[in-house]
């Protein structure tokens, strides 16, 4: 299939573009480098050969419609959005404009071009229940930040659109994607101080940050630090291919799938695994809790296994080894 990867220069998009090509599909990447770099395209091409790339601001409806008219994709995987929770609280309007703007442009352009398949990046951040594992059937959903609200509302918008059209839509709820391509060619490259744990650990290991601050050790968990379901980005990239191929069968209107391993790992456990992977000490201190963090979150990933034949296969040690390979080979990320 010719697959438009909207936001394909980003962290998950770039890995997905590579896995699409490996699976025999043709990725067509669109990005405006708002939170990424042209170097990503070079890296993708070093792995899978020449790819079609378009520099487009996907909030621009006309430009998006022109893009679809020229490349006529069979399907879209829509990653193009802003994703930092804290920043979304400070700049809500930017988040609403960008995350809804790109979604509306893509849906409008799909209608004009006759593209029927859409895979959408949602997040486990929508789960509001007290006790994991979370299943797709859970009805207690929340929006604790403007970012979270864009995910929850986009799911609703897409559910309404699916009911009224003949589109085939997948809503993919990611848990905590980490790691990078096993070659060390691609990985996560946040701008500024990382908000997320794995890139922070990597930057301490490589000497860009002095020490990790663990946000709270008084949670009701075995070691007092939060539990999360870390998932290798290569497993997640494969999940997009599986969802796409399932939607292409044409019998699904809209379906939600969780992508996680089904296991929780604590902040201290991940720090220890990373220390082992990089062979360097990762100094840390315990700090106060971060506002908005929940004690624990992990997936029930059984629906994805039953319906897509997908199961996470990479371990926490693989995730740490690949994050470290990426960071040590590219200490400044894509800026090198
Ligand atoms: C965060 C977002 C979530 C988003 C996801 C994207 C919040 C509250 N949640 O998930 O909405 O979908 O990123 O990947 O921001 N930690 C530290 N020290 C650090 C960084 C993190 O102790 O310097 C801890 C956090 O308290 C948390 C765990 O590490 O317990 C994981 O944090 P993070 O990687 O930011 O992911 P989430 O908070 O789960």
mmCIF file with all atom_site columns, C-alpha atoms in Angstrom, residues 24-178:
data_model
loop_
_atom_site.group_PDB
_atom_site.id
_atom_site.type_symbol
_atom_site.label_atom_id
_atom_site.label_alt_id
_atom_site.label_comp_id
_atom_site.label_asym_id
_atom_site.label_entity_id
_atom_site.label_seq_id
_atom_site.pdbx_PDB_ins_code
_atom_site.Cartn_x
_atom_site.Cartn_y
_atom_site.Cartn_z
_atom_site.occupancy
_atom_site.B_iso_or_equiv
_atom_site.pdbx_formal_charge
_atom_site.auth_seq_id
_atom_site.auth_comp_id
_atom_site.auth_asym_id
_atom_site.auth_atom_id
_atom_site.pdbx_PDB_model_num
ATOM 1   C CA . UNK A 1 24  ? 6.790   -4.130 1.508  1.00 0.00 ? 24  UNK A CA 1
ATOM 2   C CA . UNK A 1 25  ? 4.638   -0.991 1.694  1.00 0.00 ? 25  UNK A CA 1
ATOM 3   C CA . UNK A 1 26  ? 5.548   2.406  0.244  1.00 0.00 ? 26  UNK A CA 1
ATOM 4   C CA . UNK A 1 27  ? 5.820   5.108  2.918  1.00 0.00 ? 27  UNK A CA 1
ATOM 5   C CA . UNK A 1 28  ? 5.257   8.685  1.765  1.00 0.00 ? 28  UNK A CA 1
ATOM 6   C CA . UNK A 1 29  ? 6.454   11.009 4.485  1.00 0.00 ? 29  UNK A CA 1
ATOM 7   C CA . UNK A 1 30  ? 4.960   14.439 5.197  1.00 0.00 ? 30  UNK A CA 1
ATOM 8   C CA . UNK A 1 31  ? 6.371   16.655 7.952  1.00 0.00 ? 31  UNK A CA 1
ATOM 9   C CA . UNK A 1 32  ? 7.115   20.317 8.616  1.00 0.00 ? 32  UNK A CA 1
ATOM 10  C CA . UNK A 1 33  ? 10.006  19.598 11.032 1.00 0.00 ? 33  UNK A CA 1
ATOM 11  C CA . UNK A 1 34  ? 8.214   21.554 13.787 1.00 0.00 ? 34  UNK A CA 1
ATOM 12  C CA . UNK A 1 35  ? 9.647   19.066 16.283 1.00 0.00 ? 35  UNK A CA 1
ATOM 13  C CA . UNK A 1 36  ? 12.104  17.086 14.148 1.00 0.00 ? 36  UNK A CA 1
ATOM 14  C CA . UNK A 1 37  ? 14.878  17.521 11.628 1.00 0.00 ? 37  UNK A CA 1
ATOM 15  C CA . UNK A 1 38  ? 15.578  16.851 7.921  1.00 0.00 ? 38  UNK A CA 1
ATOM 16  C CA . UNK A 1 39  ? 18.421  14.615 9.094  1.00 0.00 ? 39  UNK A CA 1
ATOM 17  C CA . UNK A 1 40  ? 15.735  12.055 10.061 1.00 0.00 ? 40  UNK A CA 1
ATOM 18  C CA . UNK A 1 41  ? 14.840  11.585 6.391  1.00 0.00 ? 41  UNK A CA 1
ATOM 19  C CA . UNK A 1 42  ? 18.517  10.951 5.582  1.00 0.00 ? 42  UNK A CA 1
ATOM 20  C CA . UNK A 1 43  ? 18.639  8.343  8.342  1.00 0.00 ? 43  UNK A CA 1
ATOM 21  C CA . UNK A 1 44  ? 15.471  6.616  7.130  1.00 0.00 ? 44  UNK A CA 1
ATOM 22  C CA . UNK A 1 45  ? 16.940  6.485  3.610  1.00 0.00 ? 45  UNK A CA 1
ATOM 23  C CA . UNK A 1 46  ? 20.186  5.030  4.946  1.00 0.00 ? 46  UNK A CA 1
ATOM 24  C CA . UNK A 1 47  ? 18.111  2.096  6.223  1.00 0.00 ? 47  UNK A CA 1
ATOM 25  C CA . UNK A 1 48  ? 15.537  1.501  3.481  1.00 0.00 ? 48  UNK A CA 1
ATOM 26  C CA . UNK A 1 49  ? 16.672  3.507  0.440  1.00 0.00 ? 49  UNK A CA 1
ATOM 27  C CA . UNK A 1 50  ? 15.069  6.534  -1.181 1.00 0.00 ? 50  UNK A CA 1
ATOM 28  C CA . UNK A 1 51  ? 11.670  7.576  0.211  1.00 0.00 ? 51  UNK A CA 1
ATOM 29  C CA . UNK A 1 52  ? 9.149   10.101 -1.063 1.00 0.00 ? 52  UNK A CA 1
ATOM 30  C CA . UNK A 1 53  ? 9.133   13.131 1.244  1.00 0.00 ? 53  UNK A CA 1
ATOM 31  C CA . UNK A 1 54  ? 7.000   16.289 1.283  1.00 0.00 ? 54  UNK A CA 1
ATOM 32  C CA . UNK A 1 55  ? 7.647   19.281 3.524  1.00 0.00 ? 55  UNK A CA 1
ATOM 33  C CA . UNK A 1 56  ? 4.112   20.381 4.401  1.00 0.00 ? 56  UNK A CA 1
ATOM 34  C CA . UNK A 1 57  ? 2.381   22.085 7.303  1.00 0.00 ? 57  UNK A CA 1
ATOM 35  C CA . UNK A 1 58  ? -0.555  19.751 7.787  1.00 0.00 ? 58  UNK A CA 1
ATOM 36  C CA . UNK A 1 59  ? -2.608  22.384 9.595  1.00 0.00 ? 59  UNK A CA 1
ATOM 37  C CA . UNK A 1 60  ? -2.775  24.070 6.173  1.00 0.00 ? 60  UNK A CA 1
ATOM 38  C CA . UNK A 1 61  ? -5.895  22.536 4.642  1.00 0.00 ? 61  UNK A CA 1
ATOM 39  C CA . UNK A 1 62  ? -5.170  23.579 1.092  1.00 0.00 ? 62  UNK A CA 1
ATOM 40  C CA . UNK A 1 63  ? -1.595  22.339 1.162  1.00 0.00 ? 63  UNK A CA 1
ATOM 41  C CA . UNK A 1 64  ? -2.780  19.046 2.665  1.00 0.00 ? 64  UNK A CA 1
ATOM 42  C CA . UNK A 1 65  ? -5.466  18.604 -0.013 1.00 0.00 ? 65  UNK A CA 1
ATOM 43  C CA . UNK A 1 66  ? -2.860  19.294 -2.721 1.00 0.00 ? 66  UNK A CA 1
ATOM 44  C CA . UNK A 1 67  ? -0.529  16.746 -1.161 1.00 0.00 ? 67  UNK A CA 1
ATOM 45  C CA . UNK A 1 68  ? -3.231  14.056 -1.228 1.00 0.00 ? 68  UNK A CA 1
ATOM 46  C CA . UNK A 1 69  ? -4.208  14.982 -4.788 1.00 0.00 ? 69  UNK A CA 1
ATOM 47  C CA . UNK A 1 70  ? -0.609  14.556 -5.942 1.00 0.00 ? 70  UNK A CA 1
ATOM 48  C CA . UNK A 1 71  ? 0.334   11.372 -4.064 1.00 0.00 ? 71  UNK A CA 1
ATOM 49  C CA . UNK A 1 72  ? -3.043  9.559  -3.821 1.00 0.00 ? 72  UNK A CA 1
ATOM 50  C CA . UNK A 1 73  ? -2.292  7.428  -0.769 1.00 0.00 ? 73  UNK A CA 1
ATOM 51  C CA . UNK A 1 74  ? -4.233  4.222  -0.060 1.00 0.00 ? 74  UNK A CA 1
ATOM 52  C CA . UNK A 1 75  ? -3.977  4.895  3.673  1.00 0.00 ? 75  UNK A CA 1
ATOM 53  C CA . UNK A 1 76  ? -2.823  7.472  6.202  1.00 0.00 ? 76  UNK A CA 1
ATOM 54  C CA . UNK A 1 77  ? -1.008  6.993  9.483  1.00 0.00 ? 77  UNK A CA 1
ATOM 55  C CA . UNK A 1 78  ? -1.512  10.238 11.323 1.00 0.00 ? 78  UNK A CA 1
ATOM 56  C CA . UNK A 1 79  ? 1.256   11.164 13.799 1.00 0.00 ? 79  UNK A CA 1
ATOM 57  C CA . UNK A 1 80  ? 1.416   14.909 13.110 1.00 0.00 ? 80  UNK A CA 1
ATOM 58  C CA . UNK A 1 81  ? 0.679   16.503 16.487 1.00 0.00 ? 81  UNK A CA 1
ATOM 59  C CA . UNK A 1 82  ? 2.234   18.187 19.523 1.00 0.00 ? 82  UNK A CA 1
ATOM 60  C CA . UNK A 1 83  ? 2.806   15.861 22.464 1.00 0.00 ? 83  UNK A CA 1
ATOM 61  C CA . UNK A 1 84  ? 4.295   17.485 25.580 1.00 0.00 ? 84  UNK A CA 1
ATOM 62  C CA . UNK A 1 85  ? 1.869   17.432 28.486 1.00 0.00 ? 85  UNK A CA 1
ATOM 63  C CA . UNK A 1 86  ? 3.411   20.312 30.481 1.00 0.00 ? 86  UNK A CA 1
ATOM 64  C CA . UNK A 1 87  ? 3.773   22.534 27.437 1.00 0.00 ? 87  UNK A CA 1
ATOM 65  C CA . UNK A 1 88  ? 0.112   21.908 26.545 1.00 0.00 ? 88  UNK A CA 1
ATOM 66  C CA . UNK A 1 89  ? -0.936  23.365 29.898 1.00 0.00 ? 89  UNK A CA 1
ATOM 67  C CA . UNK A 1 90  ? 1.072   26.531 29.158 1.00 0.00 ? 90  UNK A CA 1
ATOM 68  C CA . UNK A 1 91  ? 0.060   26.828 25.485 1.00 0.00 ? 91  UNK A CA 1
ATOM 69  C CA . UNK A 1 92  ? -3.378  25.191 25.195 1.00 0.00 ? 92  UNK A CA 1
ATOM 70  C CA . UNK A 1 93  ? -4.404  27.063 22.079 1.00 0.00 ? 93  UNK A CA 1
ATOM 71  C CA . UNK A 1 94  ? -1.323  25.883 20.168 1.00 0.00 ? 94  UNK A CA 1
ATOM 72  C CA . UNK A 1 95  ? -2.227  22.310 21.088 1.00 0.00 ? 95  UNK A CA 1
ATOM 73  C CA . UNK A 1 96  ? -5.871  22.677 20.054 1.00 0.00 ? 96  UNK A CA 1
ATOM 74  C CA . UNK A 1 97  ? -4.969  24.433 16.812 1.00 0.00 ? 97  UNK A CA 1
ATOM 75  C CA . UNK A 1 98  ? -2.263  21.962 15.838 1.00 0.00 ? 98  UNK A CA 1
ATOM 76  C CA . UNK A 1 99  ? -3.724  18.664 16.988 1.00 0.00 ? 99  UNK A CA 1
ATOM 77  C CA . UNK A 1 100 ? -7.261  19.340 15.760 1.00 0.00 ? 100 UNK A CA 1
ATOM 78  C CA . UNK A 1 101 ? -6.023  21.348 12.762 1.00 0.00 ? 101 UNK A CA 1
ATOM 79  C CA . UNK A 1 102 ? -3.933  18.500 11.357 1.00 0.00 ? 102 UNK A CA 1
ATOM 80  C CA . UNK A 1 103 ? -6.741  16.027 12.016 1.00 0.00 ? 103 UNK A CA 1
ATOM 81  C CA . UNK A 1 104 ? -9.326  18.142 10.177 1.00 0.00 ? 104 UNK A CA 1
ATOM 82  C CA . UNK A 1 105 ? -6.982  18.767 7.237  1.00 0.00 ? 105 UNK A CA 1
ATOM 83  C CA . UNK A 1 106 ? -6.230  15.059 6.923  1.00 0.00 ? 106 UNK A CA 1
ATOM 84  C CA . UNK A 1 107 ? -9.909  14.056 7.132  1.00 0.00 ? 107 UNK A CA 1
ATOM 85  C CA . UNK A 1 108 ? -10.897 16.711 4.582  1.00 0.00 ? 108 UNK A CA 1
ATOM 86  C CA . UNK A 1 109 ? -8.145  15.674 2.194  1.00 0.00 ? 109 UNK A CA 1
ATOM 87  C CA . UNK A 1 110 ? -9.009  11.968 2.605  1.00 0.00 ? 110 UNK A CA 1
ATOM 88  C CA . UNK A 1 111 ? -12.584 12.733 1.601  1.00 0.00 ? 111 UNK A CA 1
ATOM 89  C CA . UNK A 1 112 ? -11.504 14.610 -1.531 1.00 0.00 ? 112 UNK A CA 1
ATOM 90  C CA . UNK A 1 113 ? -8.905  12.024 -2.540 1.00 0.00 ? 113 UNK A CA 1
ATOM 91  C CA . UNK A 1 114 ? -11.052 8.985  -1.693 1.00 0.00 ? 114 UNK A CA 1
ATOM 92  C CA . UNK A 1 115 ? -8.551  7.600  0.847  1.00 0.00 ? 115 UNK A CA 1
ATOM 93  C CA . UNK A 1 116 ? -10.401 5.196  3.163  1.00 0.00 ? 116 UNK A CA 1
ATOM 94  C CA . UNK A 1 117 ? -7.951  3.966  5.791  1.00 0.00 ? 117 UNK A CA 1
ATOM 95  C CA . UNK A 1 118 ? -6.743  6.014  8.767  1.00 0.00 ? 118 UNK A CA 1
ATOM 96  C CA . UNK A 1 119 ? -4.534  4.922  11.649 1.00 0.00 ? 119 UNK A CA 1
ATOM 97  C CA . UNK A 1 120 ? -4.592  7.472  14.476 1.00 0.00 ? 120 UNK A CA 1
ATOM 98  C CA . UNK A 1 121 ? -2.072  7.989  17.302 1.00 0.00 ? 121 UNK A CA 1
ATOM 99  C CA . UNK A 1 122 ? -3.911  8.125  20.597 1.00 0.00 ? 122 UNK A CA 1
ATOM 100 C CA . UNK A 1 123 ? -2.475  7.587  24.058 1.00 0.00 ? 123 UNK A CA 1
ATOM 101 C CA . UNK A 1 124 ? -2.917  5.620  27.266 1.00 0.00 ? 124 UNK A CA 1
ATOM 102 C CA . UNK A 1 125 ? -3.194  9.058  28.859 1.00 0.00 ? 125 UNK A CA 1
ATOM 103 C CA . UNK A 1 126 ? -6.964  8.765  28.223 1.00 0.00 ? 126 UNK A CA 1
ATOM 104 C CA . UNK A 1 127 ? -7.344  6.027  30.879 1.00 0.00 ? 127 UNK A CA 1
ATOM 105 C CA . UNK A 1 128 ? -8.714  7.369  34.146 1.00 0.00 ? 128 UNK A CA 1
ATOM 106 C CA . UNK A 1 129 ? -9.560  4.208  36.116 1.00 0.00 ? 129 UNK A CA 1
ATOM 107 C CA . UNK A 1 130 ? -7.933  3.428  39.463 1.00 0.00 ? 130 UNK A CA 1
ATOM 108 C CA . UNK A 1 131 ? -6.505  0.040  38.668 1.00 0.00 ? 131 UNK A CA 1
ATOM 109 C CA . UNK A 1 132 ? -4.504  -1.221 35.692 1.00 0.00 ? 132 UNK A CA 1
ATOM 110 C CA . UNK A 1 133 ? -4.420  -3.196 33.504 1.00 0.00 ? 133 UNK A CA 1
ATOM 111 C CA . UNK A 1 134 ? -6.522  -0.970 31.263 1.00 0.00 ? 134 UNK A CA 1
ATOM 112 C CA . UNK A 1 135 ? -8.638  -2.495 28.535 1.00 0.00 ? 135 UNK A CA 1
ATOM 113 C CA . UNK A 1 136 ? -10.152 -0.810 25.481 1.00 0.00 ? 136 UNK A CA 1
ATOM 114 C CA . UNK A 1 137 ? -13.587 -1.444 27.016 1.00 0.00 ? 137 UNK A CA 1
ATOM 115 C CA . UNK A 1 138 ? -12.867 0.759  30.072 1.00 0.00 ? 138 UNK A CA 1
ATOM 116 C CA . UNK A 1 139 ? -15.378 3.552  30.234 1.00 0.00 ? 139 UNK A CA 1
ATOM 117 C CA . UNK A 1 140 ? -13.574 5.733  32.754 1.00 0.00 ? 140 UNK A CA 1
ATOM 118 C CA . UNK A 1 141 ? -11.691 8.024  30.391 1.00 0.00 ? 141 UNK A CA 1
ATOM 119 C CA . UNK A 1 142 ? -10.171 11.366 31.352 1.00 0.00 ? 142 UNK A CA 1
ATOM 120 C CA . UNK A 1 143 ? -8.434  14.405 29.900 1.00 0.00 ? 143 UNK A CA 1
ATOM 121 C CA . UNK A 1 144 ? -6.020  15.746 32.492 1.00 0.00 ? 144 UNK A CA 1
ATOM 122 C CA . UNK A 1 145 ? -4.313  18.261 30.196 1.00 0.00 ? 145 UNK A CA 1
ATOM 123 C CA . UNK A 1 146 ? -5.018  20.029 26.896 1.00 0.00 ? 146 UNK A CA 1
ATOM 124 C CA . UNK A 1 147 ? -2.781  17.405 25.249 1.00 0.00 ? 147 UNK A CA 1
ATOM 125 C CA . UNK A 1 148 ? -4.853  14.608 26.792 1.00 0.00 ? 148 UNK A CA 1
ATOM 126 C CA . UNK A 1 149 ? -8.039  16.356 25.737 1.00 0.00 ? 149 UNK A CA 1
ATOM 127 C CA . UNK A 1 150 ? -6.888  16.512 22.106 1.00 0.00 ? 150 UNK A CA 1
ATOM 128 C CA . UNK A 1 151 ? -6.425  12.714 22.180 1.00 0.00 ? 151 UNK A CA 1
ATOM 129 C CA . UNK A 1 152 ? -9.748  11.990 23.888 1.00 0.00 ? 152 UNK A CA 1
ATOM 130 C CA . UNK A 1 153 ? -11.693 14.425 21.701 1.00 0.00 ? 153 UNK A CA 1
ATOM 131 C CA . UNK A 1 154 ? -9.980  13.200 18.514 1.00 0.00 ? 154 UNK A CA 1
ATOM 132 C CA . UNK A 1 155 ? -11.038 9.647  19.368 1.00 0.00 ? 155 UNK A CA 1
ATOM 133 C CA . UNK A 1 156 ? -14.616 10.906 19.701 1.00 0.00 ? 156 UNK A CA 1
ATOM 134 C CA . UNK A 1 157 ? -14.439 12.934 16.483 1.00 0.00 ? 157 UNK A CA 1
ATOM 135 C CA . UNK A 1 158 ? -13.099 9.913  14.588 1.00 0.00 ? 158 UNK A CA 1
ATOM 136 C CA . UNK A 1 159 ? -15.758 7.633  16.067 1.00 0.00 ? 159 UNK A CA 1
ATOM 137 C CA . UNK A 1 160 ? -18.482 10.044 14.876 1.00 0.00 ? 160 UNK A CA 1
ATOM 138 C CA . UNK A 1 161 ? -16.864 10.335 11.435 1.00 0.00 ? 161 UNK A CA 1
ATOM 139 C CA . UNK A 1 162 ? -16.536 6.555  11.107 1.00 0.00 ? 162 UNK A CA 1
ATOM 140 C CA . UNK A 1 163 ? -20.231 6.111  11.933 1.00 0.00 ? 163 UNK A CA 1
ATOM 141 C CA . UNK A 1 164 ? -21.216 8.541  9.187  1.00 0.00 ? 164 UNK A CA 1
ATOM 142 C CA . UNK A 1 165 ? -18.813 7.418  6.426  1.00 0.00 ? 165 UNK A CA 1
ATOM 143 C CA . UNK A 1 166 ? -17.254 4.319  4.887  1.00 0.00 ? 166 UNK A CA 1
ATOM 144 C CA . UNK A 1 167 ? -13.823 5.026  6.383  1.00 0.00 ? 167 UNK A CA 1
ATOM 145 C CA . UNK A 1 168 ? -11.825 2.353  8.245  1.00 0.00 ? 168 UNK A CA 1
ATOM 146 C CA . UNK A 1 169 ? -10.235 3.903  11.337 1.00 0.00 ? 169 UNK A CA 1
ATOM 147 C CA . UNK A 1 170 ? -7.864  2.516  13.969 1.00 0.00 ? 170 UNK A CA 1
ATOM 148 C CA . UNK A 1 171 ? -7.425  4.329  17.291 1.00 0.00 ? 171 UNK A CA 1
ATOM 149 C CA . UNK A 1 172 ? -4.062  3.270  18.705 1.00 0.00 ? 172 UNK A CA 1
ATOM 150 C CA . UNK A 1 173 ? -3.573  3.825  22.423 1.00 0.00 ? 173 UNK A CA 1
ATOM 151 C CA . UNK A 1 174 ? 0.158   3.780  23.065 1.00 0.00 ? 174 UNK A CA 1
ATOM 152 C CA . UNK A 1 175 ? 1.545   3.172  26.536 1.00 0.00 ? 175 UNK A CA 1
ATOM 153 C CA . UNK A 1 176 ? 5.180   4.394  26.987 1.00 0.00 ? 176 UNK A CA 1
ATOM 154 C CA . UNK A 1 177 ? 7.226   4.089  23.761 1.00 0.00 ? 177 UNK A CA 1
ATOM 155 C CA . UNK A 1 178 ? 11.011  4.020  24.283 1.00 0.00 ? 178 UNK A CA 1
#
